[in-house]
């Protein structure tokens, strides 16, 4: 049994399709017969409206209509529905859309499993939220598929004639998100080599730009208005309802400008003096293009970065596959060709491609559970005790099939038939296995039936699952993980924390790994203390604070059978499914206890106050690095820092303008932007810090080595060589904290060794006797210095050592 249904759960539009016998059907809305369902939900007092009907209510009753909630997936934010006096989460709203899509399926079959697509750059939290929406909508099984893969599958399966090898880019610019992926086909299998994206870049931004940059200034010139931006955007604002209407009008204007060079936005508004104004604001394509040019440029530079990272020359790319409604904007297509020298491919319908690809994928994926019990006459029959293996989709003209019978298997003969009658093995004896090459009909789903027979060649009443092989369709090798998944581990050297990677970016899902860690704090049995391990998503080279927390593993003192002592081992086994569900099993060696499901996913919360603080703090850090770079005349570094600083300052301004009841998703956009800037800053300064930290390390090492050789005991020599055993690992960790920690150890050791030598004590005595005027007790210091002189004369170094200690306390 396969998934069959593919769903594009889009920010703006959603689509459902199904693949049956190699053919895809996109279902139409029974009302209005459109293939797309706007992802908009409206709450009336007595019913819930979804899609176009909901959109109509936006103008009348905006506060009870919700759209673009995909951008808030995985966040703790909820939407207050005044009409029902209750809140809805982004997950619940998405579930409403999914349920409505099920109604598109007119065939009456059960729609209880589906492949649902997500942007390639969705993080684990957002992916998990999407799975949850599927469950809430009543799906028994959901598989997530990354949108660029879906689009490529749709293209490859529909135009396969010349696609057996080669690579291309998928450029997906929809309403809310942007994704670009590098896709390659080899041997009929599709690989995603790399991808990049922005979860807050899309057509919606263009609509907002039209309102903010063109309509608002126009209004100021037409009547008496104040603080229009806040009055529009804040929930309590005077024109909040009108704002939503304007966004719809702006979208209509934008779409019109894809074909026309000029259009109008018309509406009525009452100004502060109570005058009703009839507005007709003309917008030209040129104005619109100037407005969106910087945003489109951002997508272009993401492509350029990705090509550079993968050392791809434009000539080795076949084309850029255009997906998403916003790729219908002429400027977008022009800029890709003009600035990157790549040819654009508009060979698929940009709004349904993702759902179509998801359906192809769904048809090739077996379900774990079966839905309703099978009511055919065989339902009472037992399953045949045999395992079957074969490729479910193939580019070849025949496929190898093998079935391994269990020892309890009674059958003596078998017969394999292709359903169309074109192939029949006849009755054959079963040896230790059943092995056949199955001939495939081109471009179709080949269905085979395996019959098992007893010694009298009578068919046994055993259930054998149907065998289905799709010929001529491409399959996907595996979905890549979009970001590193890391553990935040204590760094005993520094007292801070650092990241340790569990799964690396671009590794193919599903993934599995076991790591053993030492427990750094004792947890008492029966206490409220807990062992908490944070799991983060984002580059392993970043500072833990700039990465996204996706959850934590927690084991509390209440659940352990004896004290967990510091230093004992804990074994963590991580499993991440193709749909990015993270399963963590924890095994405590000390108590011999295993805990299943110890992972608690976190939701994303963005407090505006905290966000502002973080931006200020980041700005401060950049400023001090910038000052340092300028004073050292490192102009290149200073220039780069200045650029980040300008961006952070802009972010700061934007954050300042956020009201605490802001209804848009600005806070998430700003939070996302903040994290990206912090990470760029970390990477930029990391190398610089590492160079410094490493040079301090090497000088500490050589002086420690000298002291050990001069007057170290055998024990000291052993301790030193133990530290040196760690050197390679610590230096290659790239962690500033770890290197500083090792440096510290070496300095302490040297101090301890040298403390015994007269030279060092004399050196310290001169050092500490030079603070005249700044001792906490001047007369006592004077006495000590006198005492020191005498000890020095007598060469009594034990006495001198005591003087040094006492003096050091006065500094
Ligand atoms: P999503 O993946 O976000 O659900 P879609 O791929 O359906 O989005 O694209 C929706 C976006 O495309 C919207 O912002 C819509 O305004 C925009 N769009 C649709 N048609 C056009 C067009 N002809 N010209 C410009 N933008 C368009
Ligand atoms: Mg989309």
CSV table of N, CA, C and O in Angstrom, one decimal, residues 2-64:
chain,number,residue,atom,x,y,z
A,2,UNK,N,0.6,2.2,-0.9
A,2,UNK,CA,1.4,3.4,-1.0
A,2,UNK,C,0.7,4.6,-0.5
A,2,UNK,O,-0.5,4.6,-0.3
A,3,UNK,N,1.5,5.7,-0.5
A,3,UNK,CA,0.9,7.0,0.1
A,3,UNK,C,-0.1,7.6,-0.9
A,3,UNK,O,-1.1,8.2,-0.5
A,4,UNK,N,0.2,7.5,-2.2
A,4,UNK,CA,-0.7,8.0,-3.3
A,4,UNK,C,-0.8,9.5,-3.4
A,4,UNK,O,-0.7,10.1,-4.4
A,5,UNK,N,-1.2,10.2,-2.3
A,5,UNK,CA,-1.6,11.6,-2.4
A,5,UNK,C,-0.4,12.5,-2.1
A,5,UNK,O,0.4,12.2,-1.2
A,6,UNK,N,-0.3,13.5,-2.9
A,6,UNK,CA,0.8,14.5,-2.7
A,6,UNK,C,0.1,15.9,-2.4
A,6,UNK,O,-0.8,16.2,-3.1
A,7,UNK,N,0.6,16.5,-1.4
A,7,UNK,CA,0.0,17.8,-1.0
A,7,UNK,C,1.1,18.9,-0.9
A,7,UNK,O,2.1,18.7,-0.3
A,8,UNK,N,0.8,20.0,-1.6
A,8,UNK,CA,1.7,21.2,-1.5
A,8,UNK,C,1.0,22.1,-0.5
A,8,UNK,O,-0.1,22.7,-0.8
A,9,UNK,N,1.4,22.1,0.7
A,9,UNK,CA,0.8,23.0,1.8
A,9,UNK,C,1.6,24.3,1.7
A,9,UNK,O,2.5,24.5,2.4
A,10,UNK,N,1.1,25.2,0.8
A,10,UNK,CA,1.9,26.4,0.6
A,10,UNK,C,1.5,27.6,1.5
A,10,UNK,O,0.5,27.5,2.2
A,11,UNK,N,2.4,28.6,1.6
A,11,UNK,CA,2.1,29.8,2.4
A,11,UNK,C,0.9,30.5,1.8
A,11,UNK,O,0.0,31.0,2.5
A,12,UNK,N,0.8,30.5,0.5
A,12,UNK,CA,-0.3,31.2,-0.2
A,12,UNK,C,-1.3,30.3,-0.7
A,12,UNK,O,-2.5,30.5,-0.5
A,13,UNK,N,-0.9,29.3,-1.4
A,13,UNK,CA,-1.8,28.4,-2.1
A,13,UNK,C,-1.5,26.9,-1.7
A,13,UNK,O,-0.3,26.6,-1.7
A,14,UNK,N,-2.5,26.1,-1.6
A,14,UNK,CA,-2.3,24.7,-1.4
A,14,UNK,C,-2.9,23.9,-2.5
A,14,UNK,O,-3.9,24.3,-3.1
A,15,UNK,N,-2.3,22.7,-2.8
A,15,UNK,CA,-2.8,21.9,-3.9
A,15,UNK,C,-2.7,20.4,-3.5
A,15,UNK,O,-1.8,20.0,-2.8
A,16,UNK,N,-3.6,19.6,-4.0
A,16,UNK,CA,-3.6,18.2,-3.7
A,16,UNK,C,-3.6,17.4,-5.1
A,16,UNK,O,-4.4,17.8,-6.0
A,17,UNK,N,-2.8,16.4,-5.2
A,17,UNK,CA,-2.7,15.6,-6.4
A,17,UNK,C,-2.6,14.1,-6.0
A,17,UNK,O,-2.2,13.8,-4.9
A,18,UNK,N,-2.8,13.2,-7.0
A,18,UNK,CA,-2.6,11.8,-6.7
A,18,UNK,C,-2.1,11.2,-8.0
A,18,UNK,O,-2.4,11.6,-9.1
A,19,UNK,N,-1.2,10.2,-7.7
A,19,UNK,CA,-0.6,9.5,-8.8
A,19,UNK,C,-1.2,8.1,-8.9
A,19,UNK,O,-1.0,7.3,-7.9
A,20,UNK,N,-1.8,7.7,-9.9
A,20,UNK,CA,-2.3,6.4,-10.1
A,20,UNK,C,-1.9,5.8,-11.4
A,20,UNK,O,-2.0,6.4,-12.4
A,21,UNK,N,-1.3,4.6,-11.3
A,21,UNK,CA,-0.8,3.9,-12.5
A,21,UNK,C,0.1,4.9,-13.4
A,21,UNK,O,-0.1,5.0,-14.6
A,22,UNK,N,0.9,5.6,-12.7
A,22,UNK,CA,1.9,6.4,-13.4
A,22,UNK,C,1.4,7.8,-13.9
A,22,UNK,O,2.1,8.6,-14.4
A,23,UNK,N,0.1,8.0,-13.7
A,23,UNK,CA,-0.5,9.3,-14.2
A,23,UNK,C,-0.9,10.1,-13.0
A,23,UNK,O,-1.5,9.6,-12.0
A,24,UNK,N,-0.6,11.4,-13.1
A,24,UNK,CA,-1.0,12.3,-12.0
A,24,UNK,C,-2.2,13.1,-12.3
A,24,UNK,O,-2.4,13.6,-13.4
A,25,UNK,N,-3.1,13.2,-11.3
A,25,UNK,CA,-4.3,14.0,-11.4
A,25,UNK,C,-4.2,15.1,-10.3
A,25,UNK,O,-4.0,14.8,-9.2
A,26,UNK,N,-4.4,16.3,-10.7
A,26,UNK,CA,-4.5,17.4,-9.7
A,26,UNK,C,-6.0,17.6,-9.5
A,26,UNK,O,-6.7,17.8,-10.4
A,27,UNK,N,-6.4,17.5,-8.2
A,27,UNK,CA,-7.8,17.6,-7.9
A,27,UNK,C,-8.2,19.1,-7.9
A,27,UNK,O,-7.5,20.0,-7.5
A,28,UNK,N,-9.5,19.3,-8.3
A,28,UNK,CA,-10.0,20.6,-8.4
A,28,UNK,C,-11.0,20.9,-7.2
A,28,UNK,O,-11.6,20.0,-6.8
A,29,UNK,N,-11.0,22.1,-6.8
A,29,UNK,CA,-12.0,22.5,-5.8
A,29,UNK,C,-13.4,22.3,-6.3
A,29,UNK,O,-13.7,22.8,-7.4
A,30,UNK,N,-14.2,21.5,-5.6
A,30,UNK,CA,-15.6,21.3,-6.1
A,30,UNK,C,-16.4,22.6,-6.3
A,30,UNK,O,-17.3,22.7,-7.1
A,31,UNK,N,-16.0,23.6,-5.4
A,31,UNK,CA,-16.6,24.9,-5.6
A,31,UNK,C,-15.6,25.8,-6.4
A,31,UNK,O,-14.5,26.0,-5.9
A,32,UNK,N,-16.0,26.2,-7.6
A,32,UNK,CA,-15.2,27.1,-8.3
A,32,UNK,C,-14.2,26.4,-9.3
A,32,UNK,O,-13.7,27.1,-10.1
A,33,UNK,N,-14.0,25.1,-9.1
A,33,UNK,CA,-13.2,24.3,-10.0
A,33,UNK,C,-11.8,24.8,-10.2
A,33,UNK,O,-11.2,24.6,-11.3
A,34,UNK,N,-11.2,25.5,-9.2
A,34,UNK,CA,-9.8,25.8,-9.3
A,34,UNK,C,-8.9,24.7,-8.7
A,34,UNK,O,-9.3,24.0,-7.8
A,35,UNK,N,-7.7,24.6,-9.3
A,35,UNK,CA,-6.8,23.6,-8.7
A,35,UNK,C,-6.1,24.1,-7.4
A,35,UNK,O,-5.6,23.3,-6.6
A,36,UNK,N,-6.0,25.4,-7.2
A,36,UNK,CA,-5.3,25.9,-6.0
A,36,UNK,C,-6.4,26.3,-5.0
A,36,UNK,O,-7.4,26.9,-5.3
A,37,UNK,N,-6.0,26.1,-3.7
A,37,UNK,CA,-6.8,26.5,-2.6
A,37,UNK,C,-6.0,27.5,-1.8
A,37,UNK,O,-5.0,27.2,-1.3
A,38,UNK,N,-6.5,28.8,-1.8
A,38,UNK,CA,-5.7,29.8,-1.0
A,38,UNK,C,-5.6,29.3,0.4
A,38,UNK,O,-6.6,28.8,1.0
A,39,UNK,N,-4.4,29.4,1.0
A,39,UNK,CA,-4.2,28.9,2.4
A,39,UNK,C,-4.7,30.0,3.3
A,39,UNK,O,-3.9,30.6,4.0
A,40,UNK,N,-6.0,30.2,3.3
A,40,UNK,CA,-6.6,31.2,4.2
A,40,UNK,C,-7.8,30.6,4.9
A,40,UNK,O,-8.6,29.8,4.3
A,41,UNK,N,-8.0,30.9,6.2
A,41,UNK,CA,-9.1,30.4,7.0
A,41,UNK,C,-9.8,31.5,7.6
A,41,UNK,O,-9.3,32.5,8.2
A,42,UNK,N,-11.2,31.5,7.4
A,42,UNK,CA,-12.0,32.6,8.0
A,42,UNK,C,-13.0,31.9,9.0
A,42,UNK,O,-13.5,30.9,8.8
A,43,UNK,N,-13.1,32.6,10.2
A,43,UNK,CA,-14.0,32.1,11.2
A,43,UNK,C,-15.3,32.9,11.3
A,43,UNK,O,-15.2,34.1,11.6
A,44,UNK,N,-16.4,32.4,10.9
A,44,UNK,CA,-17.7,33.0,11.0
A,44,UNK,C,-18.2,32.5,12.4
A,44,UNK,O,-17.7,31.6,13.0
A,45,UNK,N,-19.3,33.1,12.8
A,45,UNK,CA,-19.8,32.7,14.1
A,45,UNK,C,-20.2,31.2,14.1
A,45,UNK,O,-20.1,30.5,15.0
A,46,UNK,N,-20.8,30.8,12.9
A,46,UNK,CA,-21.4,29.5,12.8
A,46,UNK,C,-20.6,28.5,12.0
A,46,UNK,O,-20.9,27.3,12.0
A,47,UNK,N,-19.6,29.0,11.3
A,47,UNK,CA,-18.8,28.0,10.5
A,47,UNK,C,-17.5,28.5,10.1
A,47,UNK,O,-17.2,29.7,10.3
A,48,UNK,N,-16.7,27.6,9.6
A,48,UNK,CA,-15.3,28.0,9.2
A,48,UNK,C,-15.3,27.9,7.7
A,48,UNK,O,-15.7,27.0,7.0
A,49,UNK,N,-14.7,29.0,7.1
A,49,UNK,CA,-14.6,29.0,5.6
A,49,UNK,C,-13.1,28.9,5.3
A,49,UNK,O,-12.2,29.4,6.0
A,50,UNK,N,-12.8,28.2,4.2
A,50,UNK,CA,-11.4,28.0,3.8
A,50,UNK,C,-11.2,28.3,2.3
A,50,UNK,O,-12.1,27.9,1.5
A,51,UNK,N,-10.1,29.0,2.0
A,51,UNK,CA,-9.8,29.2,0.6
A,51,UNK,C,-10.4,30.5,0.1
A,51,UNK,O,-10.4,31.5,0.8
A,52,UNK,N,-10.9,30.5,-1.2
A,52,UNK,CA,-11.4,31.7,-1.8
A,52,UNK,C,-12.5,32.3,-1.0
A,52,UNK,O,-12.6,33.5,-0.9
A,53,UNK,N,-13.4,31.5,-0.5
A,53,UNK,CA,-14.5,32.0,0.3
A,53,UNK,C,-14.0,32.8,1.5
A,53,UNK,O,-14.5,33.8,1.9
A,54,UNK,N,-12.9,32.2,2.1
A,54,UNK,CA,-12.3,32.9,3.3
A,54,UNK,C,-11.7,34.2,2.9
A,54,UNK,O,-11.8,35.2,3.6
A,55,UNK,N,-11.1,34.2,1.8
A,55,UNK,CA,-10.4,35.5,1.3
A,55,UNK,C,-11.4,36.6,1.1
A,55,UNK,O,-11.1,37.8,1.4
A,56,UNK,N,-12.6,36.2,0.7
A,56,UNK,CA,-13.6,37.3,0.5
A,56,UNK,C,-14.0,38.0,1.8
A,56,UNK,O,-14.4,39.1,1.7
A,57,UNK,N,-13.9,37.3,2.9
A,57,UNK,CA,-14.2,37.9,4.2
A,57,UNK,C,-13.2,38.8,4.7
A,57,UNK,O,-13.4,39.5,5.7
A,58,UNK,N,-12.0,38.7,4.1
A,58,UNK,CA,-10.9,39.5,4.6
A,58,UNK,C,-11.2,41.0,4.7
A,58,UNK,O,-10.9,41.7,5.7
A,59,UNK,N,-11.9,41.5,3.7
A,59,UNK,CA,-12.2,42.9,3.7
A,59,UNK,C,-13.3,43.3,4.7
A,59,UNK,O,-13.2,44.3,5.3
A,60,UNK,N,-14.2,42.4,4.9
A,60,UNK,CA,-15.3,42.7,5.8
A,60,UNK,C,-15.0,42.5,7.3
A,60,UNK,O,-15.4,43.3,8.1
A,61,UNK,N,-14.2,41.5,7.5
A,61,UNK,CA,-14.0,41.1,8.9
A,61,UNK,C,-12.5,40.6,9.1
A,61,UNK,O,-12.3,39.5,9.5
A,62,UNK,N,-11.6,41.5,8.8
A,62,UNK,CA,-10.2,41.0,8.8
A,62,UNK,C,-9.7,40.3,10.0
A,62,UNK,O,-8.9,39.4,10.0
A,63,UNK,N,-10.2,40.7,11.2
A,63,UNK,CA,-9.6,40.2,12.4
A,63,UNK,C,-10.0,38.7,12.6
A,63,UNK,O,-9.5,38.1,13.5
A,64,UNK,N,-11.0,38.2,11.8
A,64,UNK,CA,-11.3,36.8,12.0
A,64,UNK,C,-10.9,36.0,10.8
A,64,UNK,O,-11.4,34.8,10.6
